[in-house]
Coordinates of C-alpha atoms in Angstrom, one line a residue:
Chain A
M102 CA -25.7 -27.4 6.3
R103 CA -28.1 -25.2 4.2
T104 CA -27.5 -24.4 1.1
V105 CA -29.2 -22.6 -2.4
C106 CA -29.8 -24.0 -5.5
H107 CA -27.0 -23.0 -8.1
A108 CA -30.3 -23.5 -11.1
C109 CA -33.5 -22.3 -9.0
G110 CA -32.5 -20.9 -6.5
L111 CA -34.0 -22.3 -3.6
E112 CA -33.2 -22.1 -0.1
Q113 CA -32.4 -26.0 1.0
H114 CA -30.9 -28.0 3.7
V115 CA -28.8 -31.0 3.2
R116 CA -28.3 -33.2 5.7
P117 CA -23.9 -34.7 6.2
L118 CA -23.0 -36.6 2.7
G119 CA -20.8 -39.7 3.1
P120 CA -18.2 -39.8 0.8
S121 CA -20.3 -41.6 -1.9
E122 CA -23.5 -39.7 -1.5
R123 CA -24.6 -37.1 -3.9
A124 CA -27.5 -33.9 -2.3
R125 CA -30.3 -33.5 -5.7
C126 CA -32.1 -30.3 -5.2
A127 CA -35.5 -30.7 -3.5
R128 CA -37.6 -28.8 -6.7
C129 CA -35.5 -29.5 -9.6
S130 CA -32.8 -32.2 -8.8
R131 CA -30.6 -30.8 -10.0
P132 CA -26.9 -32.0 -8.3
L133 CA -26.6 -29.8 -5.7
L134 CA -23.6 -31.2 -3.6
T135 CA -21.0 -33.7 -3.2
H136 CA -19.2 -35.1 -1.0
A137 CA -16.6 -32.8 0.3
S138 CA -13.5 -35.3 -0.6
G139 CA -15.3 -35.6 -3.9
D140 CA -14.6 -37.6 -6.5
A141 CA -11.4 -35.9 -7.8
S142 CA -10.7 -39.2 -9.4
R143 CA -13.3 -38.2 -12.7
A144 CA -11.8 -35.0 -13.5
A145 CA -7.7 -37.0 -12.9
A146 CA -8.8 -39.5 -15.6
V147 CA -10.3 -36.5 -18.1
A148 CA -7.1 -34.2 -16.7
L149 CA -5.1 -37.3 -17.7
A150 CA -6.7 -38.1 -21.0
A151 CA -6.2 -34.6 -21.5
L152 CA -2.3 -34.6 -21.2
I153 CA -1.9 -37.5 -23.1
L154 CA -3.6 -36.5 -25.9
L155 CA -1.6 -32.7 -25.6
I156 CA 1.2 -34.7 -27.4
P157 CA -0.8 -35.3 -30.7
A158 CA -2.0 -31.9 -30.6
N159 CA 1.4 -30.7 -30.8
V160 CA 3.1 -33.1 -32.6
L161 CA 0.8 -33.6 -35.7
P162 CA 0.3 -30.8 -37.9
I163 CA -3.5 -29.1 -37.1
L164 CA -3.5 -27.5 -40.9
E165 CA -2.1 -28.2 -44.1
L166 CA -2.1 -25.3 -46.2
E167 CA -1.9 -25.4 -50.0
Y168 CA -1.1 -22.5 -52.0
L169 CA -0.5 -23.2 -55.8
G170 CA 0.5 -27.1 -55.6
R171 CA 2.9 -26.6 -52.9
V172 CA 1.9 -28.1 -48.9
S173 CA 3.0 -26.9 -46.0
A174 CA 1.8 -28.3 -42.7
S175 CA 2.1 -26.3 -39.7
T176 CA 2.4 -27.5 -36.0
V177 CA 1.6 -25.4 -33.1
W178 CA 5.0 -25.0 -32.6
G179 CA 6.0 -24.5 -35.9
G180 CA 4.1 -21.4 -36.1
C181 CA 5.7 -20.3 -32.7
V182 CA 9.4 -21.1 -33.9
A183 CA 7.4 -19.2 -37.3
L184 CA 6.3 -15.9 -35.4
W185 CA 9.5 -15.8 -33.2
N186 CA 12.0 -15.7 -36.4
E187 CA 9.4 -12.9 -37.6
R188 CA 10.8 -10.7 -35.2
M189 CA 6.6 -11.2 -33.5
W190 CA 9.2 -11.9 -29.8
L191 CA 5.6 -11.0 -28.7
V192 CA 2.8 -12.8 -30.8
A193 CA 5.2 -16.0 -30.6
T194 CA 5.5 -15.7 -26.9
I195 CA 1.7 -15.2 -26.3
V196 CA 0.9 -17.8 -28.9
F197 CA 3.6 -19.9 -26.7
L198 CA 2.4 -19.3 -23.8
A199 CA -1.4 -19.6 -24.7
S200 CA -1.2 -22.6 -26.6
I201 CA 1.2 -25.0 -25.3
A202 CA 2.5 -23.6 -21.9
I203 CA -0.2 -22.5 -20.0
P204 CA -2.5 -25.7 -21.4
F205 CA -0.2 -27.9 -20.1
A206 CA 0.6 -26.6 -16.7
K207 CA -3.0 -26.1 -16.2
L208 CA -3.8 -30.2 -16.8
A209 CA -1.1 -31.1 -14.9
A210 CA -2.3 -28.7 -11.7
I211 CA -5.8 -30.2 -12.0
F212 CA -4.1 -33.7 -12.0
Y213 CA -1.7 -33.3 -9.3
L214 CA -4.4 -31.5 -7.4
S215 CA -6.9 -34.5 -8.0
I216 CA -4.5 -37.8 -7.2
Y217 CA -3.5 -35.7 -4.6
A218 CA -7.6 -34.9 -3.1
G219 CA -8.2 -36.6 -0.2
T220 CA -4.4 -36.8 1.1
R221 CA -3.0 -34.6 4.0
R222 CA 0.8 -34.1 2.1
M223 CA 2.1 -30.8 1.3
V224 CA -0.9 -29.5 1.7
A225 CA 0.2 -25.5 1.9
F226 CA 2.3 -26.2 -2.0
R227 CA -1.8 -27.3 -3.2
A228 CA -3.6 -24.5 -1.4
R229 CA -1.0 -22.2 -3.3
L230 CA -1.1 -24.1 -6.6
L231 CA -4.9 -24.2 -6.8
V232 CA -4.7 -20.0 -6.2
A233 CA -2.1 -19.9 -9.6
L234 CA -3.7 -22.4 -11.0
E235 CA -7.3 -19.9 -10.7
V236 CA -5.3 -16.8 -11.7
V237 CA -3.1 -18.3 -14.6
G238 CA -6.1 -20.8 -16.1
R239 CA -7.7 -18.2 -17.6
W240 CA -4.8 -17.6 -20.3
S241 CA -5.7 -21.3 -21.1
M242 CA -6.7 -20.4 -24.5
L243 CA -7.0 -23.8 -26.8
D244 CA -10.5 -22.6 -27.8
V245 CA -9.3 -19.0 -28.6
F246 CA -6.2 -20.8 -31.4
L247 CA -8.9 -23.3 -32.0
L248 CA -11.1 -20.6 -33.6
A249 CA -8.6 -19.1 -35.4
V250 CA -7.2 -21.5 -36.8
L251 CA -10.7 -22.5 -38.1
V252 CA -11.8 -19.4 -39.2
A253 CA -8.4 -19.9 -41.6
V254 CA -9.2 -23.1 -43.0
I255 CA -13.7 -21.3 -44.1
K256 CA -11.9 -18.6 -45.3
L257 CA -8.8 -18.8 -47.4
D258 CA -9.2 -17.7 -51.4
S259 CA -9.7 -20.5 -53.8
L260 CA -5.9 -19.9 -55.0
S261 CA -5.2 -21.4 -51.5
S262 CA -6.5 -24.5 -50.1
A263 CA -6.6 -25.5 -46.3
R264 CA -7.0 -28.6 -45.1
P265 CA -7.5 -29.6 -40.9
G266 CA -4.2 -31.8 -40.3
P267 CA -4.7 -35.4 -38.0
G268 CA -3.2 -33.2 -35.3
L269 CA -6.2 -30.9 -35.1
F270 CA -8.3 -33.5 -33.9
F271 CA -6.7 -33.9 -30.7
F272 CA -6.7 -30.0 -30.4
A273 CA -9.9 -30.6 -30.4
A274 CA -10.1 -33.3 -28.4
V275 CA -7.9 -31.8 -25.3
V276 CA -10.4 -28.5 -25.5
V277 CA -13.3 -30.5 -24.9
L278 CA -11.9 -32.2 -22.0
T279 CA -9.7 -29.9 -20.8
M280 CA -13.4 -27.8 -20.0
V281 CA -14.6 -30.8 -18.9
S282 CA -11.7 -32.1 -16.6
S283 CA -12.0 -28.2 -15.4
A284 CA -15.6 -29.1 -14.2
L285 CA -15.5 -31.8 -12.4
F286 CA -12.7 -30.7 -10.3
D287 CA -14.0 -29.8 -6.7
S288 CA -11.7 -27.7 -4.8
R289 CA -13.9 -28.2 -2.0
A290 CA -11.2 -31.1 -0.9
L291 CA -8.7 -29.1 -1.0
W292 CA -9.6 -26.2 1.2
R293 CA -11.1 -29.0 4.1
E294 CA -7.4 -30.0 4.5
L295 CA -6.0 -27.3 4.9
I296 CA -8.3 -26.0 7.5
D297 CA -7.6 -29.5 9.5
V298 CA -3.6 -28.9 9.0
K299 CA -3.9 -24.9 9.2
S300 CA -6.2 -24.4 12.2
P301 CA -8.0 -27.4 13.6
N302 CA -10.1 -25.9 15.8
V303 CA -11.8 -24.0 12.5
R304 CA -12.4 -27.5 11.5
R305 CA -14.6 -28.2 14.3
A306 CA -17.0 -25.0 14.1
T307 CA -17.2 -26.2 9.7
E308 CA -18.2 -29.6 11.1
A309 CA -20.3 -27.8 13.6
T310 CA -21.9 -26.2 11.0
T311 CA -23.3 -29.5 8.5
Chain B
M269 CA -9.6 -17.9 18.8
T270 CA -6.1 -17.0 16.4
D271 CA -8.0 -18.3 13.4
E272 CA -9.0 -15.5 12.2
T273 CA -10.6 -16.8 8.7
P274 CA -13.8 -15.8 7.3
T275 CA -15.9 -19.1 8.0
A276 CA -14.7 -18.5 11.3
A277 CA -15.1 -15.0 11.7
A278 CA -18.8 -15.8 10.3
L279 CA -19.2 -17.9 13.0
T280 CA -18.5 -15.5 15.6
S281 CA -20.4 -17.9 18.7
P282 CA -19.2 -16.1 21.8
A283 CA -18.5 -19.3 23.6
P284 CA -15.4 -21.0 22.5
S285 CA -15.4 -24.1 20.4
P286 CA -17.0 -26.5 19.6
A287 CA -19.5 -24.6 18.9
P288 CA -23.2 -26.1 19.8
A289 CA -25.1 -26.8 16.8
P290 CA -27.0 -24.2 16.1
A291 CA -30.8 -24.9 15.3
E292 CA -31.9 -25.6 12.3
P293 CA -34.5 -23.5 10.3
L294 CA -37.9 -24.4 10.6
G295 CA -39.5 -25.0 6.7
L296 CA -37.0 -25.6 4.9
P297 CA -37.1 -28.2 2.6
E298 CA -35.0 -30.9 2.5
A299 CA -32.8 -31.8 -0.1
R300 CA -33.1 -35.3 -1.4
V301 CA -29.6 -37.6 -1.5
E302 CA -29.2 -40.5 -3.2
P303 CA -25.6 -42.6 -3.6
R304 CA -23.7 -41.0 -5.8
S305 CA -21.4 -44.4 -8.7
R306 CA -18.3 -43.6 -8.0
A307 CA -16.6 -43.2 -11.5
R308 CA -14.7 -46.3 -13.0
L309 CA -15.7 -46.1 -16.6
V310 CA -14.2 -42.7 -16.6
W311 CA -10.4 -44.1 -16.2
L312 CA -11.2 -45.6 -20.3
L313 CA -10.0 -42.0 -21.2
P314 CA -6.6 -41.6 -20.7
I315 CA -6.6 -45.8 -21.7
L316 CA -8.2 -44.8 -25.1
A317 CA -6.0 -41.8 -25.4
L318 CA -2.9 -43.9 -25.1
L319 CA -4.6 -46.6 -27.4
A320 CA -4.9 -43.6 -29.8
I321 CA -1.0 -42.1 -29.3
A322 CA -0.4 -46.6 -29.8
I323 CA -2.0 -46.7 -33.2
L324 CA -0.5 -43.2 -34.9
L325 CA 3.0 -45.0 -33.8
V326 CA 2.4 -48.6 -35.1
E327 CA 1.3 -46.2 -38.5
E328 CA 4.2 -44.3 -38.6
W329 CA 6.2 -47.1 -37.9
R330 CA 4.4 -49.3 -40.5
T331 CA 4.7 -45.9 -42.9
R332 CA 8.1 -45.1 -42.5
G333 CA 11.0 -46.4 -45.1
P334 CA 14.3 -45.9 -45.3
R335 CA 16.0 -42.5 -45.2
I336 CA 18.4 -41.5 -48.3
E337 CA 20.7 -38.4 -48.9
V338 CA 20.9 -37.3 -52.2
E339 CA 23.8 -34.8 -53.5
V340 CA 22.0 -32.1 -55.8
P341 CA 23.7 -29.6 -58.3
R342 CA 21.7 -27.2 -56.8
A343 CA 19.4 -27.0 -54.0
S344 CA 17.4 -24.1 -55.3
G345 CA 13.4 -24.3 -54.3
I346 CA 14.1 -27.5 -52.4
E347 CA 12.2 -26.9 -49.0
P348 CA 11.7 -29.6 -46.4
G349 CA 8.7 -31.2 -45.7
R350 CA 7.2 -29.6 -48.5
T351 CA 8.9 -30.7 -51.4
A352 CA 8.3 -33.7 -52.7
V353 CA 9.4 -37.1 -54.2
L354 CA 7.7 -38.4 -56.7
S355 CA 8.3 -41.9 -59.7
H356 CA 6.3 -41.4 -62.0
G357 CA 3.9 -39.0 -60.7
V358 CA 3.5 -41.3 -57.7
P359 CA 4.7 -39.2 -54.5
I360 CA 7.1 -42.0 -52.6
G361 CA 8.8 -39.2 -50.1
V362 CA 9.3 -36.1 -48.9
V363 CA 12.2 -34.4 -48.1
S364 CA 13.1 -33.5 -44.6
E365 CA 16.1 -31.6 -44.7
V366 CA 18.6 -29.5 -46.9
R367 CA 22.0 -29.7 -46.2
L368 CA 25.3 -28.9 -47.2
D369 CA 28.2 -31.6 -47.6
A370 CA 31.0 -31.6 -45.0
A371 CA 32.5 -29.8 -47.4
R372 CA 30.2 -26.7 -47.9
E373 CA 30.5 -27.7 -51.7
H374 CA 27.0 -29.7 -52.9
P375 CA 23.7 -29.7 -51.2
I376 CA 22.6 -33.2 -49.4
V377 CA 18.9 -33.9 -49.7
T378 CA 18.0 -35.9 -46.9
I379 CA 14.6 -37.7 -47.8
D380 CA 12.2 -40.3 -45.5
L381 CA 10.9 -42.7 -47.9
H382 CA 7.6 -44.4 -47.5
R383 CA 7.9 -47.7 -46.1
W384 CA 6.8 -49.4 -50.0
A385 CA 8.7 -47.7 -51.3
S386 CA 11.9 -48.7 -50.3
A387 CA 13.5 -50.3 -53.5
Y388 CA 14.1 -46.9 -54.3
A389 CA 16.7 -47.0 -51.7
T390 CA 19.0 -49.1 -53.9
D391 CA 21.9 -50.1 -55.7
G392 CA 21.0 -48.2 -59.3
S393 CA 18.4 -46.4 -58.2
V394 CA 18.7 -42.9 -59.8
Y395 CA 17.5 -39.3 -59.1
W396 CA 17.4 -36.3 -60.4
V397 CA 15.3 -33.1 -60.3
V398 CA 12.7 -31.9 -62.0
R399 CA 12.8 -28.4 -63.1
P400 CA 10.7 -25.9 -64.8
S401 CA 13.1 -25.8 -68.5
I402 CA 13.0 -25.0 -72.1
G403 CA 15.9 -26.3 -74.4
F404 CA 16.4 -27.8 -78.2
R405 CA 14.6 -30.6 -76.6
G406 CA 11.6 -28.7 -76.1
V407 CA 9.3 -27.5 -72.5
S408 CA 10.1 -29.7 -69.8
G409 CA 8.9 -30.0 -66.2
L410 CA 5.9 -27.9 -67.0
E411 CA 3.9 -28.8 -63.6
T412 CA 6.4 -27.7 -61.3
L413 CA 6.8 -24.0 -62.7
A414 CA 4.1 -23.3 -59.8
S415 CA 4.8 -26.1 -57.3
G416 CA 8.5 -25.2 -57.3
P417 CA 11.2 -28.0 -58.5
V418 CA 10.3 -32.1 -56.8
L419 CA 12.5 -35.0 -57.1
E420 CA 11.8 -37.8 -59.6
A421 CA 13.2 -41.3 -59.2
R422 CA 13.5 -44.6 -60.4
A423 CA 14.0 -47.5 -58.2
G424 CA 16.9 -49.8 -59.3
A425 CA 16.3 -53.6 -59.7
D426 CA 15.0 -56.1 -57.8
G427 CA 16.9 -57.5 -55.0
A428 CA 20.0 -55.1 -55.7
A429 CA 22.3 -54.1 -52.2
R430 CA 21.1 -50.9 -50.5
K431 CA 22.0 -47.7 -50.9
T432 CA 21.5 -44.9 -48.6
S433 CA 23.8 -42.1 -50.7
F434 CA 22.9 -40.6 -54.1
V435 CA 24.7 -38.7 -56.4
A436 CA 20.9 -36.4 -58.0
L437 CA 21.6 -36.8 -62.2
A438 CA 22.3 -33.8 -64.1
R439 CA 19.3 -33.9 -65.7
A440 CA 15.9 -36.6 -66.4
P441 CA 17.6 -39.8 -68.2
L442 CA 16.3 -39.8 -72.4
D443 CA 14.1 -42.4 -71.1
A444 CA 13.5 -42.3 -67.2
A445 CA 12.2 -46.1 -67.4
S446 CA 14.8 -47.7 -68.2
A447 CA 17.9 -46.2 -65.8
N448 CA 19.3 -49.6 -66.3
G449 CA 20.1 -49.1 -69.6
L450 CA 23.8 -49.6 -71.2
A451 CA 26.0 -46.9 -69.6
I452 CA 29.5 -46.9 -71.6
T453 CA 32.2 -43.9 -71.1
L454 CA 33.1 -42.2 -74.5
T455 CA 35.8 -39.5 -74.3
M456 CA 36.9 -36.2 -76.8
P457 CA 39.4 -33.9 -76.6
K458 CA 37.3 -30.9 -75.8
L459 CA 33.9 -31.2 -75.6
G460 CA 32.2 -28.7 -78.1
S461 CA 28.7 -28.4 -77.5
I462 CA 27.8 -31.3 -76.4
R463 CA 25.2 -31.2 -72.8
P464 CA 24.0 -34.0 -70.1
G465 CA 21.4 -34.3 -72.6
S466 CA 22.4 -34.1 -75.5
P467 CA 21.5 -37.2 -77.9
V468 CA 23.2 -40.4 -79.3
T469 CA 22.1 -41.9 -82.4
Y470 CA 22.9 -44.6 -84.7
R471 CA 21.6 -43.9 -88.4
D472 CA 19.8 -40.5 -86.6
I473 CA 17.9 -42.5 -84.2
A474 CA 18.1 -41.1 -80.6
V475 CA 19.3 -44.4 -79.0
G476 CA 21.2 -42.9 -75.9
E477 CA 21.5 -39.6 -74.2
V478 CA 25.0 -37.9 -72.7
I479 CA 24.1 -38.3 -69.1
D480 CA 26.6 -36.0 -67.6
T481 CA 30.2 -34.2 -68.5
R482 CA 33.7 -34.0 -66.7
L483 CA 37.2 -33.3 -66.9
A484 CA 39.2 -36.9 -67.1
D485 CA 41.0 -37.4 -63.5
D486 CA 44.9 -36.0 -65.5
S487 CA 43.0 -33.9 -67.3
T488 CA 43.7 -35.2 -70.4
K489 CA 40.3 -35.3 -72.1
V490 CA 36.9 -35.1 -71.5
L491 CA 34.6 -37.8 -69.9
L492 CA 31.8 -38.2 -71.1
D493 CA 28.7 -41.0 -70.0
V494 CA 26.5 -41.8 -72.0
L495 CA 23.8 -44.0 -71.4
I496 CA 22.3 -46.6 -73.6
L497 CA 18.7 -47.2 -73.7
P498 CA 18.4 -51.1 -73.0
R499 CA 16.3 -51.7 -76.7
Y500 CA 19.9 -50.1 -78.5
A501 CA 22.3 -52.0 -76.7
P502 CA 23.0 -54.3 -79.1
L503 CA 23.5 -51.7 -81.2
V504 CA 27.3 -51.0 -79.6
R505 CA 29.7 -53.5 -80.0
T506 CA 33.5 -53.2 -79.0
S507 CA 34.4 -52.3 -82.8
T508 CA 31.7 -49.7 -82.7
R509 CA 33.0 -46.3 -84.0
F510 CA 31.3 -42.8 -82.3
W511 CA 31.5 -39.4 -83.8
N512 CA 30.6 -35.9 -82.7
T513 CA 28.2 -34.5 -85.2
S514 CA 27.9 -31.2 -83.3
G515 CA 28.3 -28.6 -85.9
F516 CA 28.7 -28.9 -89.8
G517 CA 31.4 -29.3 -92.5
V518 CA 32.1 -28.1 -96.3
D519 CA 34.0 -30.5 -98.5
L520 CA 35.4 -28.5 -100.7
G521 CA 35.5 -31.0 -104.2
V522 CA 35.0 -32.0 -107.6
T523 CA 31.3 -32.5 -107.6
G524 CA 30.7 -28.9 -105.6
V525 CA 30.2 -27.9 -102.0
K526 CA 29.2 -30.7 -100.0
L527 CA 27.2 -29.3 -96.4
R528 CA 27.7 -31.6 -94.1
T529 CA 25.3 -31.9 -91.0
E530 CA 23.4 -34.8 -89.1
S531 CA 20.4 -32.6 -87.6
L532 CA 19.0 -29.5 -86.5
E533 CA 19.0 -30.3 -83.1
A534 CA 22.8 -32.2 -83.1
L535 CA 23.7 -28.9 -84.8
L536 CA 22.3 -26.0 -82.2
G537 CA 22.4 -28.8 -78.9
G538 CA 25.3 -30.9 -80.0
G539 CA 24.9 -35.0 -80.7
I540 CA 27.3 -38.0 -81.0
A541 CA 26.6 -40.7 -83.6
L542 CA 27.6 -44.0 -83.8
A543 CA 28.6 -46.9 -86.5
T544 CA 28.7 -50.7 -85.9
P545 CA 31.5 -52.2 -88.5
S546 CA 30.6 -56.6 -87.4
E547 CA 27.0 -58.0 -86.5
R548 CA 30.0 -60.7 -85.2
D549 CA 31.7 -58.6 -82.4
P550 CA 30.9 -58.8 -79.2
Q551 CA 28.1 -56.3 -77.4
A552 CA 30.3 -54.2 -75.4
A553 CA 30.6 -54.5 -71.6
P554 CA 29.0 -51.4 -69.0
G555 CA 31.6 -48.9 -69.0
T556 CA 33.3 -49.4 -72.0
V557 CA 35.5 -46.7 -72.9
F558 CA 35.3 -45.5 -76.3
D559 CA 36.6 -42.3 -78.7
V560 CA 35.0 -40.0 -80.5
A561 CA 36.7 -39.1 -83.9
P562 CA 35.6 -34.9 -84.8
E563 CA 34.2 -36.8 -88.0
P564 CA 32.9 -39.8 -89.3
E565 CA 35.7 -42.3 -92.5
K566 CA 33.9 -42.4 -94.8
E567 CA 34.0 -47.0 -94.5
W568 CA 31.3 -46.0 -91.2
T569 CA 28.2 -44.8 -92.8
R570 CA 28.5 -47.8 -94.9
W571 CA 28.4 -49.6 -92.6
S572 CA 25.3 -51.4 -92.5
P573 CA 25.6 -55.2 -89.8
T574 CA 22.4 -56.7 -89.6
I575 CA 21.8 -56.2 -85.7
E576 CA 19.0 -57.5 -84.0
L577 CA 17.8 -55.4 -80.7
A578 CA 16.6 -56.4 -77.6
P579 CA 13.2 -56.7 -77.1
G580 CA 11.3 -53.7 -75.8
P581 CA 9.5 -50.2 -76.5

């Protein structure tokens, strides 16, 4: 099959790959293609690790504010509740969705899709889930939230002091792992299965091109 | 061809499937294909994550101590997660909840003690709320002006029975280090100017303190809970007399006018003095009840027994 290197733009030919083979660009040696069934276990493992770390990231305080000698520790969930109680319902909902609900849903979806990659179960549902993941996943804004917290840590005046809480480190780890797992996640296998199930003749056609 | 997907449309082969493989255009470089290691090591990540959580849980379990409840006179300024519980200034726990009791009359503060501070959940432990206060005894609790009130605690004796429910003292004990002094009860017809914190004196030396004042169950008199410092506990015998030193009296006699008062502090804040006739009488047991005379009889002030004080500061 013909492909173009994302890095250097060289058009080249790749012979059909086996399940444990990887193609590198003939010119710049960047990874070009992997077998379409992919190595879903990488994305699944990273997503699972991020899912696990989401628990301490949300339970432990991410920020310990000290103002005039009194310390208040705040969690993400506590922040949402505080916003809600301050009658800022819209902001509270956005923070909840962007910092808790959608990151969790996104990681869960990546994990689920990666685990089932290469099987033929519930392909149609998984395809819909993948589309939803791409639409909704943009609202997963853990990193923005993290940035906001860090700005607060740095910017506060001398009367009050803010310390990163233990939850912040887990939060940062979740941010990194989420990025890694979405980068590792390979949707090609799913589309291939979808074609297999829905329209076998298309499959034959695509196979013929490779 | 009913399945019109973009991929299928792109092929547009006039011949029915299977489509013949199109000839490879010449001149294209061939990408290098290499074996790829199966990712096993990456599964260490979730395992590490689980490990981190396990460590956190173990740490939490290791540091979490008993949970106690303290009834406080007033809960204003006490906030869950913020108000510290201190002993000699060292944090021993944190307030986790503030609520009212079942009768909705007394605030109950729930405290999570650190594990090493479990001695503060035993019979004999005392709790009180430190707030900034200015009184005859000077300014106290100034450090709480900015931070809000804190709870201060003293542990019960070693090996005391476990206890998880306490009633906070109305104010800090005279010497907070000696909550295990001699506790006695005094009765008076009326309270006068005695307040919790009023001193109990022997030869004008403060030997104890009024901890709490309340009306007797049958409302015929006023009861004072008094704590005598351990060092001065031997001064209190079964025959000891107590009298009220609050206020002043004027004696008019042939020798002239005699103004009688103990000290300015007692005059303003109220106080109780004690005298003991003889060192041969047995020491008073904790909980002994004494009457407080409105003023001393003449001979009480002349009593001068030789009493060995308990060792200590």
